[in-house]
Every structure is written in C-alpha cells, then in structure tokens.
Amino acid sequence: AVGDWAREHGFRLTPDAPEVLDFYAERSPYFLAARFDATAARDRGQGVGQGTPVHLTIPTDEPWVPLRILGLGRTAVEEVEADVFLLTEDRPALLAGGPGLALERRERASELLLDDLRSDQGMGWVPEDMWFSHLSLDTRAEDLDYDLAVSTTPGTRPSLAMAGVPEGQSRPVDDDTGLPWVPMAAVTGAVVVFAAVVLARRDRAGARVAT
C-alpha cells in the first residue's frame, strides 16, 4: 500500500491518509511523493504559508481533478473551500461525486491568458482556442469523498471511476442543470485554495494535464 511505502520512507501521515491514498491507488498504479525541505525553503526566503508550485505534464485520456485529498488531515466538520480552474480544448462535461461544487464561469479563454500560458517553459503546445471553466468548492471534509471527472470529447460522459463514486451518488456540474448550490458557511479552520489547470489536448499524444 502507498501508506506503508510512505511510512517506510520517513513520511509522517495523518490518521486518515492510508484510506485516502488507497482511494487513489485503486484507480492508478502511479503516485508521486515530494518531501518539503525546510532548509532549502529558508534559503530561498520562503515564509510560512508560501507554496512551491509543481508543474507536471501527464498524458491522459480522461482528465480529472483530485478533490478528496483536500480534506486530508481535517476534522469531519471543517469546511473545505477551493477554486478549480480548467482549460480544455472543447466545452467540457463535468461530473462530481457529491454536492458542494458549483460552476461559476464557463467561456472561451481569452487570447491574453492563452498567450501567457504558451510563453511558459514547456507550454508551447497550448492550442489557439480553449474553453475556460471556474468552479468553486465549499463543503465539509466529511462530505468530500469524491473527485471531479472531466470529458473533453463531445457526446462522451465523464467517467464515474474518475469521480470516485457509484452512479447513484454522482451529479453533473453545469450552469444549466439548476442544481442547488451549497451555501457559504463560516470557515472553522484554515482555508484551502486549490487551483488546478487542466489543459486537455486530444491528439496522437493524448490529452495533457498540467497541475
């Protein structure tokens, strides 16, 4: 199990970590582990609360956004708040495994945004035309037992397996569905801000995901 490997290699895990890691291991044989180097962070002048971005380009046929892991180490009643940003080649179909996720914006991405992304190292493959979607997450940690599945192929439903739940629990995320939004609640713990940019490109190399 991933949890056993992590402990054997000196990673400290929260009590709920093995269950969450197994949740993801069931869908993929691959995982990535990164160790925070406090000395290196201090040498770079980073302070408490500052993050270090990690840029990965991964071929995938079915883009998805891991949401459940945002509740890792939190008490059941703690609020988890996050923002999810998607860039896809076509208007995406979105499937969440539970409530608490609302679609805020979905529109053609601006040339300014795409040009800026394309100027970054290793990002020259970004297409000339893409869809931009912004979703907000606001739910209690105990209810965040799902992920967000994305389909960028017209007429193809997002994968239930990628949403991480059985069909009866899943629900589409769309500005036309009229699904109720989970009301904003007072934040009882630290706020998590999660920005995931999914850049899906269907070509012979498959879709690419950068997070």
PDB file of C-alpha atoms in Angstrom:
ATOM      1  CA  ALA A   1       0.000   0.000   0.000  1.00  0.00           C
ATOM      2  CA  VAL A   2       1.091   3.573  -0.630  1.00  0.00           C
ATOM      3  CA  GLY A   3       0.675   4.378   3.052  1.00  0.00           C
ATOM      4  CA  ASP A   4       3.110   1.627   4.055  1.00  0.00           C
ATOM      5  CA  TRP A   5       5.650   2.853   1.487  1.00  0.00           C
ATOM      6  CA  ALA A   6       5.334   6.414   2.788  1.00  0.00           C
ATOM      7  CA  ARG A   7       5.948   5.381   6.404  1.00  0.00           C
ATOM      8  CA  GLU A   8       8.916   3.214   5.417  1.00  0.00           C
ATOM      9  CA  HIS A   9      10.476   6.227   3.694  1.00  0.00           C
ATOM     10  CA  GLY A  10      10.059   8.600   6.606  1.00  0.00           C
ATOM     11  CA  PHE A  11       6.831  10.394   5.666  1.00  0.00           C
ATOM     12  CA  ARG A  12       4.534  11.273   8.560  1.00  0.00           C
ATOM     13  CA  LEU A  13       0.882  10.554   7.780  1.00  0.00           C
ATOM     14  CA  THR A  14      -2.356  11.791   9.302  1.00  0.00           C
ATOM     15  CA  PRO A  15      -4.708   9.043  10.576  1.00  0.00           C
ATOM     16  CA  ASP A  16      -6.937   9.328   7.501  1.00  0.00           C
ATOM     17  CA  ALA A  17      -4.060   9.277   4.991  1.00  0.00           C
ATOM     18  CA  PRO A  18      -3.961   5.487   4.317  1.00  0.00           C
ATOM     19  CA  GLU A  19      -7.659   5.447   3.367  1.00  0.00           C
ATOM     20  CA  VAL A  20      -7.297   8.467   1.083  1.00  0.00           C
ATOM     21  CA  LEU A  21      -4.151   7.087  -0.556  1.00  0.00           C
ATOM     22  CA  ASP A  22      -5.875   3.731  -1.157  1.00  0.00           C
ATOM     23  CA  PHE A  23      -8.807   5.624  -2.723  1.00  0.00           C
ATOM     24  CA  TYR A  24      -6.453   6.925  -5.408  1.00  0.00           C
ATOM     25  CA  ALA A  25      -4.332   3.777  -5.667  1.00  0.00           C
ATOM     26  CA  GLU A  26      -7.404   1.797  -6.756  1.00  0.00           C
ATOM     27  CA  ARG A  27      -7.551   3.869  -9.958  1.00  0.00           C
ATOM     28  CA  SER A  28      -3.891   4.247 -10.796  1.00  0.00           C
ATOM     29  CA  PRO A  29      -0.692   2.277 -10.138  1.00  0.00           C
ATOM     30  CA  TYR A  30       1.346   5.512 -10.134  1.00  0.00           C
ATOM     31  CA  PHE A  31       1.904   8.052  -7.392  1.00  0.00           C
ATOM     32  CA  LEU A  32       4.253  10.937  -6.697  1.00  0.00           C
ATOM     33  CA  ALA A  33       5.769  11.826  -3.336  1.00  0.00           C
ATOM     34  CA  ALA A  34       7.542  15.088  -2.589  1.00  0.00           C
ATOM     35  CA  ARG A  35       9.372  15.975   0.606  1.00  0.00           C
ATOM     36  CA  PHE A  36       9.380  19.547   1.896  1.00  0.00           C
ATOM     37  CA  ASP A  37      12.897  20.801   2.562  1.00  0.00           C
ATOM     38  CA  ALA A  38      12.660  23.434   5.287  1.00  0.00           C
ATOM     39  CA  THR A  39      16.321  24.393   4.921  1.00  0.00           C
ATOM     40  CA  ALA A  40      16.024  24.979   1.176  1.00  0.00           C
ATOM     41  CA  ALA A  41      12.826  26.975   1.716  1.00  0.00           C
ATOM     42  CA  ARG A  42      14.563  29.188   4.265  1.00  0.00           C
ATOM     43  CA  ASP A  43      17.498  29.733   1.899  1.00  0.00           C
ATOM     44  CA  ARG A  44      15.051  30.869  -0.802  1.00  0.00           C
ATOM     45  CA  GLY A  45      13.433  33.302   1.600  1.00  0.00           C
ATOM     46  CA  GLN A  46      10.102  31.481   1.707  1.00  0.00           C
ATOM     47  CA  GLY A  47       7.911  32.100   4.726  1.00  0.00           C
ATOM     48  CA  VAL A  48       5.242  30.056   6.477  1.00  0.00           C
ATOM     49  CA  GLY A  49       2.229  29.505   4.233  1.00  0.00           C
ATOM     50  CA  GLN A  50       4.063  30.051   0.960  1.00  0.00           C
ATOM     51  CA  GLY A  51       3.879  27.208  -1.525  1.00  0.00           C
ATOM     52  CA  THR A  52       6.208  25.775  -4.111  1.00  0.00           C
ATOM     53  CA  PRO A  53       4.497  25.111  -7.460  1.00  0.00           C
ATOM     54  CA  VAL A  54       4.987  21.722  -9.089  1.00  0.00           C
ATOM     55  CA  HIS A  55       4.373  21.554 -12.843  1.00  0.00           C
ATOM     56  CA  LEU A  56       3.593  18.121 -14.288  1.00  0.00           C
ATOM     57  CA  THR A  57       2.669  17.295 -17.877  1.00  0.00           C
ATOM     58  CA  ILE A  58       0.890  13.929 -17.945  1.00  0.00           C
ATOM     59  CA  PRO A  59      -0.730  12.203 -20.947  1.00  0.00           C
ATOM     60  CA  THR A  60      -4.289  11.185 -20.071  1.00  0.00           C
ATOM     61  CA  ASP A  61      -7.407  10.208 -21.979  1.00  0.00           C
ATOM     62  CA  GLU A  62      -9.761  11.314 -19.190  1.00  0.00           C
ATOM     63  CA  PRO A  63      -8.727  14.474 -17.315  1.00  0.00           C
ATOM     64  CA  TRP A  64      -9.854  14.646 -13.684  1.00  0.00           C
ATOM     65  CA  VAL A  65      -9.267  16.852 -10.658  1.00  0.00           C
ATOM     66  CA  PRO A  66      -8.451  15.252  -7.272  1.00  0.00           C
ATOM     67  CA  LEU A  67     -10.693  16.951  -4.720  1.00  0.00           C
ATOM     68  CA  ARG A  68     -10.954  14.399  -1.927  1.00  0.00           C
ATOM     69  CA  ILE A  69      -7.327  14.873  -0.939  1.00  0.00           C
ATOM     70  CA  LEU A  70      -8.123  18.478   0.067  1.00  0.00           C
ATOM     71  CA  GLY A  71      -9.843  17.106   3.176  1.00  0.00           C
ATOM     72  CA  LEU A  72      -6.739  15.186   4.263  1.00  0.00           C
ATOM     73  CA  GLY A  73      -5.963  15.674   7.950  1.00  0.00           C
ATOM     74  CA  ARG A  74      -9.084  17.730   8.650  1.00  0.00           C
ATOM     75  CA  THR A  75     -11.806  17.075  11.196  1.00  0.00           C
ATOM     76  CA  ALA A  76     -15.171  15.933   9.859  1.00  0.00           C
ATOM     77  CA  VAL A  77     -16.880  19.297  10.357  1.00  0.00           C
ATOM     78  CA  GLU A  78     -14.110  21.526   8.989  1.00  0.00           C
ATOM     79  CA  GLU A  79     -15.025  23.493   5.889  1.00  0.00           C
ATOM     80  CA  VAL A  80     -13.002  22.885   2.748  1.00  0.00           C
ATOM     81  CA  GLU A  81     -13.020  25.764   0.285  1.00  0.00           C
ATOM     82  CA  ALA A  82     -11.230  25.663  -3.042  1.00  0.00           C
ATOM     83  CA  ASP A  83     -11.197  27.151  -6.522  1.00  0.00           C
ATOM     84  CA  VAL A  84     -10.752  24.906  -9.556  1.00  0.00           C
ATOM     85  CA  PHE A  85      -9.731  26.355 -12.919  1.00  0.00           C
ATOM     86  CA  LEU A  86      -9.971  24.248 -16.072  1.00  0.00           C
ATOM     87  CA  LEU A  87      -8.747  24.878 -19.589  1.00  0.00           C
ATOM     88  CA  THR A  88      -9.994  22.370 -22.157  1.00  0.00           C
ATOM     89  CA  GLU A  89      -9.900  22.271 -25.938  1.00  0.00           C
ATOM     90  CA  ASP A  90     -13.700  21.866 -26.143  1.00  0.00           C
ATOM     91  CA  ARG A  91     -16.593  22.784 -23.863  1.00  0.00           C
ATOM     92  CA  PRO A  92     -16.225  20.187 -21.083  1.00  0.00           C
ATOM     93  CA  ALA A  93     -18.780  17.906 -19.489  1.00  0.00           C
ATOM     94  CA  LEU A  94     -18.225  17.802 -15.720  1.00  0.00           C
ATOM     95  CA  LEU A  95     -19.230  15.131 -13.215  1.00  0.00           C
ATOM     96  CA  ALA A  96     -18.747  15.471  -9.462  1.00  0.00           C
ATOM     97  CA  GLY A  97     -19.124  12.716  -6.907  1.00  0.00           C
ATOM     98  CA  GLY A  98     -21.201  14.777  -4.497  1.00  0.00           C
ATOM     99  CA  PRO A  99     -22.554  18.202  -3.505  1.00  0.00           C
ATOM    100  CA  GLY A 100     -20.600  21.339  -2.756  1.00  0.00           C
ATOM    101  CA  LEU A 101     -19.151  22.086  -6.194  1.00  0.00           C
ATOM    102  CA  ALA A 102     -20.594  24.987  -8.193  1.00  0.00           C
ATOM    103  CA  LEU A 103     -19.788  26.160 -11.713  1.00  0.00           C
ATOM    104  CA  GLU A 104     -19.026  29.880 -11.554  1.00  0.00           C
ATOM    105  CA  ARG A 105     -17.878  30.604 -15.132  1.00  0.00           C
ATOM    106  CA  ARG A 106     -17.535  28.753 -18.423  1.00  0.00           C
ATOM    107  CA  GLU A 107     -16.485  30.639 -21.524  1.00  0.00           C
ATOM    108  CA  ARG A 108     -13.935  30.865 -24.315  1.00  0.00           C
ATOM    109  CA  ALA A 109     -10.479  31.530 -22.888  1.00  0.00           C
ATOM    110  CA  SER A 110      -9.026  34.928 -23.724  1.00  0.00           C
ATOM    111  CA  GLU A 111      -6.067  35.292 -26.079  1.00  0.00           C
ATOM    112  CA  LEU A 112      -4.185  37.068 -23.289  1.00  0.00           C
ATOM    113  CA  LEU A 113      -4.494  34.050 -20.986  1.00  0.00           C
ATOM    114  CA  LEU A 114      -3.512  31.519 -23.647  1.00  0.00           C
ATOM    115  CA  ASP A 115      -0.566  33.610 -24.838  1.00  0.00           C
ATOM    116  CA  ASP A 116       0.655  33.917 -21.258  1.00  0.00           C
ATOM    117  CA  LEU A 117       0.454  30.152 -20.707  1.00  0.00           C
ATOM    118  CA  ARG A 118       2.124  29.432 -24.035  1.00  0.00           C
ATOM    119  CA  SER A 119       5.070  31.645 -23.083  1.00  0.00           C
ATOM    120  CA  ASP A 120       5.964  29.415 -20.113  1.00  0.00           C
ATOM    121  CA  GLN A 121       8.658  26.782 -20.457  1.00  0.00           C
ATOM    122  CA  GLY A 122       7.341  23.540 -21.939  1.00  0.00           C
ATOM    123  CA  MET A 123       3.892  25.016 -22.672  1.00  0.00           C
ATOM    124  CA  GLY A 124       4.241  25.818 -26.361  1.00  0.00           C
ATOM    125  CA  TRP A 125       1.723  23.077 -27.197  1.00  0.00           C
ATOM    126  CA  VAL A 126      -1.201  25.082 -25.754  1.00  0.00           C
ATOM    127  CA  PRO A 127      -3.828  25.402 -28.547  1.00  0.00           C
ATOM    128  CA  GLU A 128      -5.005  28.696 -30.032  1.00  0.00           C
ATOM    129  CA  ASP A 129      -8.589  28.175 -28.844  1.00  0.00           C
ATOM    130  CA  MET A 130      -9.709  26.722 -25.492  1.00  0.00           C
ATOM    131  CA  TRP A 131     -12.588  26.734 -23.003  1.00  0.00           C
ATOM    132  CA  PHE A 132     -12.097  28.292 -19.560  1.00  0.00           C
ATOM    133  CA  SER A 133     -14.111  26.969 -16.596  1.00  0.00           C
ATOM    134  CA  HIS A 134     -14.054  28.151 -12.984  1.00  0.00           C
ATOM    135  CA  LEU A 135     -15.628  26.066 -10.228  1.00  0.00           C
ATOM    136  CA  SER A 136     -15.844  26.761  -6.511  1.00  0.00           C
ATOM    137  CA  LEU A 137     -15.871  24.100  -3.809  1.00  0.00           C
ATOM    138  CA  ASP A 138     -17.448  24.655  -0.404  1.00  0.00           C
ATOM    139  CA  THR A 139     -18.266  21.601   1.697  1.00  0.00           C
ATOM    140  CA  ARG A 140     -17.433  19.850   4.952  1.00  0.00           C
ATOM    141  CA  ALA A 141     -14.473  17.492   4.997  1.00  0.00           C
ATOM    142  CA  GLU A 142     -16.667  14.518   5.904  1.00  0.00           C
ATOM    143  CA  ASP A 143     -18.716  15.064   2.728  1.00  0.00           C
ATOM    144  CA  LEU A 144     -15.707  15.447   0.433  1.00  0.00           C
ATOM    145  CA  ASP A 145     -15.342  11.795  -0.583  1.00  0.00           C
ATOM    146  CA  TYR A 146     -15.206  12.381  -4.335  1.00  0.00           C
ATOM    147  CA  ASP A 147     -13.264  13.910  -7.228  1.00  0.00           C
ATOM    148  CA  LEU A 148     -14.222  15.859 -10.363  1.00  0.00           C
ATOM    149  CA  ALA A 149     -14.312  13.921 -13.650  1.00  0.00           C
ATOM    150  CA  VAL A 150     -13.985  15.769 -16.961  1.00  0.00           C
ATOM    151  CA  SER A 151     -14.854  14.743 -20.514  1.00  0.00           C
ATOM    152  CA  THR A 152     -13.497  16.795 -23.394  1.00  0.00           C
ATOM    153  CA  THR A 153     -14.952  14.531 -26.092  1.00  0.00           C
ATOM    154  CA  PRO A 154     -18.353  15.736 -27.385  1.00  0.00           C
ATOM    155  CA  GLY A 155     -21.092  13.233 -26.577  1.00  0.00           C
ATOM    156  CA  THR A 156     -18.953  11.289 -24.100  1.00  0.00           C
ATOM    157  CA  ARG A 157     -19.968  11.231 -20.453  1.00  0.00           C
ATOM    158  CA  PRO A 158     -17.293  11.843 -17.797  1.00  0.00           C
ATOM    159  CA  SER A 159     -16.015   8.691 -16.127  1.00  0.00           C
ATOM    160  CA  LEU A 160     -17.725   7.535 -12.932  1.00  0.00           C
ATOM    161  CA  ALA A 161     -14.480   5.837 -11.946  1.00  0.00           C
ATOM    162  CA  MET A 162     -12.649   9.171 -12.139  1.00  0.00           C
ATOM    163  CA  ALA A 163     -15.339  10.804  -9.982  1.00  0.00           C
ATOM    164  CA  GLY A 164     -14.591   8.088  -7.441  1.00  0.00           C
ATOM    165  CA  VAL A 165     -18.187   7.206  -6.551  1.00  0.00           C
ATOM    166  CA  PRO A 166     -21.038   4.905  -7.668  1.00  0.00           C
ATOM    167  CA  GLU A 167     -23.560   6.240 -10.171  1.00  0.00           C
ATOM    168  CA  GLY A 168     -26.254   6.975  -7.607  1.00  0.00           C
ATOM    169  CA  GLN A 169     -24.025   9.456  -5.783  1.00  0.00           C
ATOM    170  CA  SER A 170     -22.638  11.327  -8.798  1.00  0.00           C
ATOM    171  CA  ARG A 171     -24.130  14.524 -10.188  1.00  0.00           C
ATOM    172  CA  PRO A 172     -23.394  16.665 -13.240  1.00  0.00           C
ATOM    173  CA  VAL A 173     -21.917  20.120 -12.696  1.00  0.00           C
ATOM    174  CA  ASP A 174     -23.419  22.531 -15.197  1.00  0.00           C
ATOM    175  CA  ASP A 175     -24.675  26.084 -15.350  1.00  0.00           C
ATOM    176  CA  ASP A 176     -27.905  24.815 -16.934  1.00  0.00           C
ATOM    177  CA  THR A 177     -28.808  21.979 -14.539  1.00  0.00           C
ATOM    178  CA  GLY A 178     -30.330  24.119 -11.808  1.00  0.00           C
ATOM    179  CA  LEU A 179     -28.642  22.045  -9.137  1.00  0.00           C
ATOM    180  CA  PRO A 180     -28.719  23.717  -5.701  1.00  0.00           C
ATOM    181  CA  TRP A 181     -25.540  25.389  -4.545  1.00  0.00           C
ATOM    182  CA  VAL A 182     -24.143  24.611  -1.136  1.00  0.00           C
ATOM    183  CA  PRO A 183     -24.405  27.909   0.785  1.00  0.00           C
ATOM    184  CA  MET A 184     -21.243  29.570   2.030  1.00  0.00           C
ATOM    185  CA  ALA A 185     -20.583  28.696   5.634  1.00  0.00           C
ATOM    186  CA  ALA A 186     -18.319  30.264   8.187  1.00  0.00           C
ATOM    187  CA  VAL A 187     -14.831  28.861   7.897  1.00  0.00           C
ATOM    188  CA  THR A 188     -13.966  26.952  11.053  1.00  0.00           C
ATOM    189  CA  GLY A 189     -10.437  26.102  10.005  1.00  0.00           C
ATOM    190  CA  ALA A 190      -7.793  27.151   7.559  1.00  0.00           C
ATOM    191  CA  VAL A 191      -8.997  27.833   4.045  1.00  0.00           C
ATOM    192  CA  VAL A 192      -7.615  25.645   1.312  1.00  0.00           C
ATOM    193  CA  VAL A 193      -7.195  27.245  -2.090  1.00  0.00           C
ATOM    194  CA  PHE A 194      -6.628  24.736  -4.848  1.00  0.00           C
ATOM    195  CA  ALA A 195      -6.020  25.887  -8.392  1.00  0.00           C
ATOM    196  CA  ALA A 196      -5.861  23.096 -10.931  1.00  0.00           C
ATOM    197  CA  VAL A 197      -5.351  23.907 -14.560  1.00  0.00           C
ATOM    198  CA  VAL A 198      -6.322  21.049 -16.801  1.00  0.00           C
ATOM    199  CA  LEU A 199      -5.048  21.552 -20.305  1.00  0.00           C
ATOM    200  CA  ALA A 200      -6.591  18.814 -22.377  1.00  0.00           C
ATOM    201  CA  ARG A 201      -5.492  18.328 -25.916  1.00  0.00           C
ATOM    202  CA  ARG A 202      -6.723  15.430 -27.987  1.00  0.00           C
ATOM    203  CA  ASP A 203      -4.051  14.424 -30.444  1.00  0.00           C
ATOM    204  CA  ARG A 204      -1.902  11.429 -31.169  1.00  0.00           C
ATOM    205  CA  ALA A 205      -0.037  12.010 -27.933  1.00  0.00           C
ATOM    206  CA  GLY A 206      -3.304  12.004 -25.971  1.00  0.00           C
ATOM    207  CA  ALA A 207      -4.544  14.691 -23.623  1.00  0.00           C
ATOM    208  CA  ARG A 208      -2.031  16.527 -21.469  1.00  0.00           C
ATOM    209  CA  VAL A 209      -2.665  17.649 -17.936  1.00  0.00           C
ATOM    210  CA  ALA A 210      -0.644  20.321 -16.189  1.00  0.00           C
ATOM    211  CA  THR A 211      -1.226  20.936 -12.499  1.00  0.00           C
TER     212      THR A 211
END
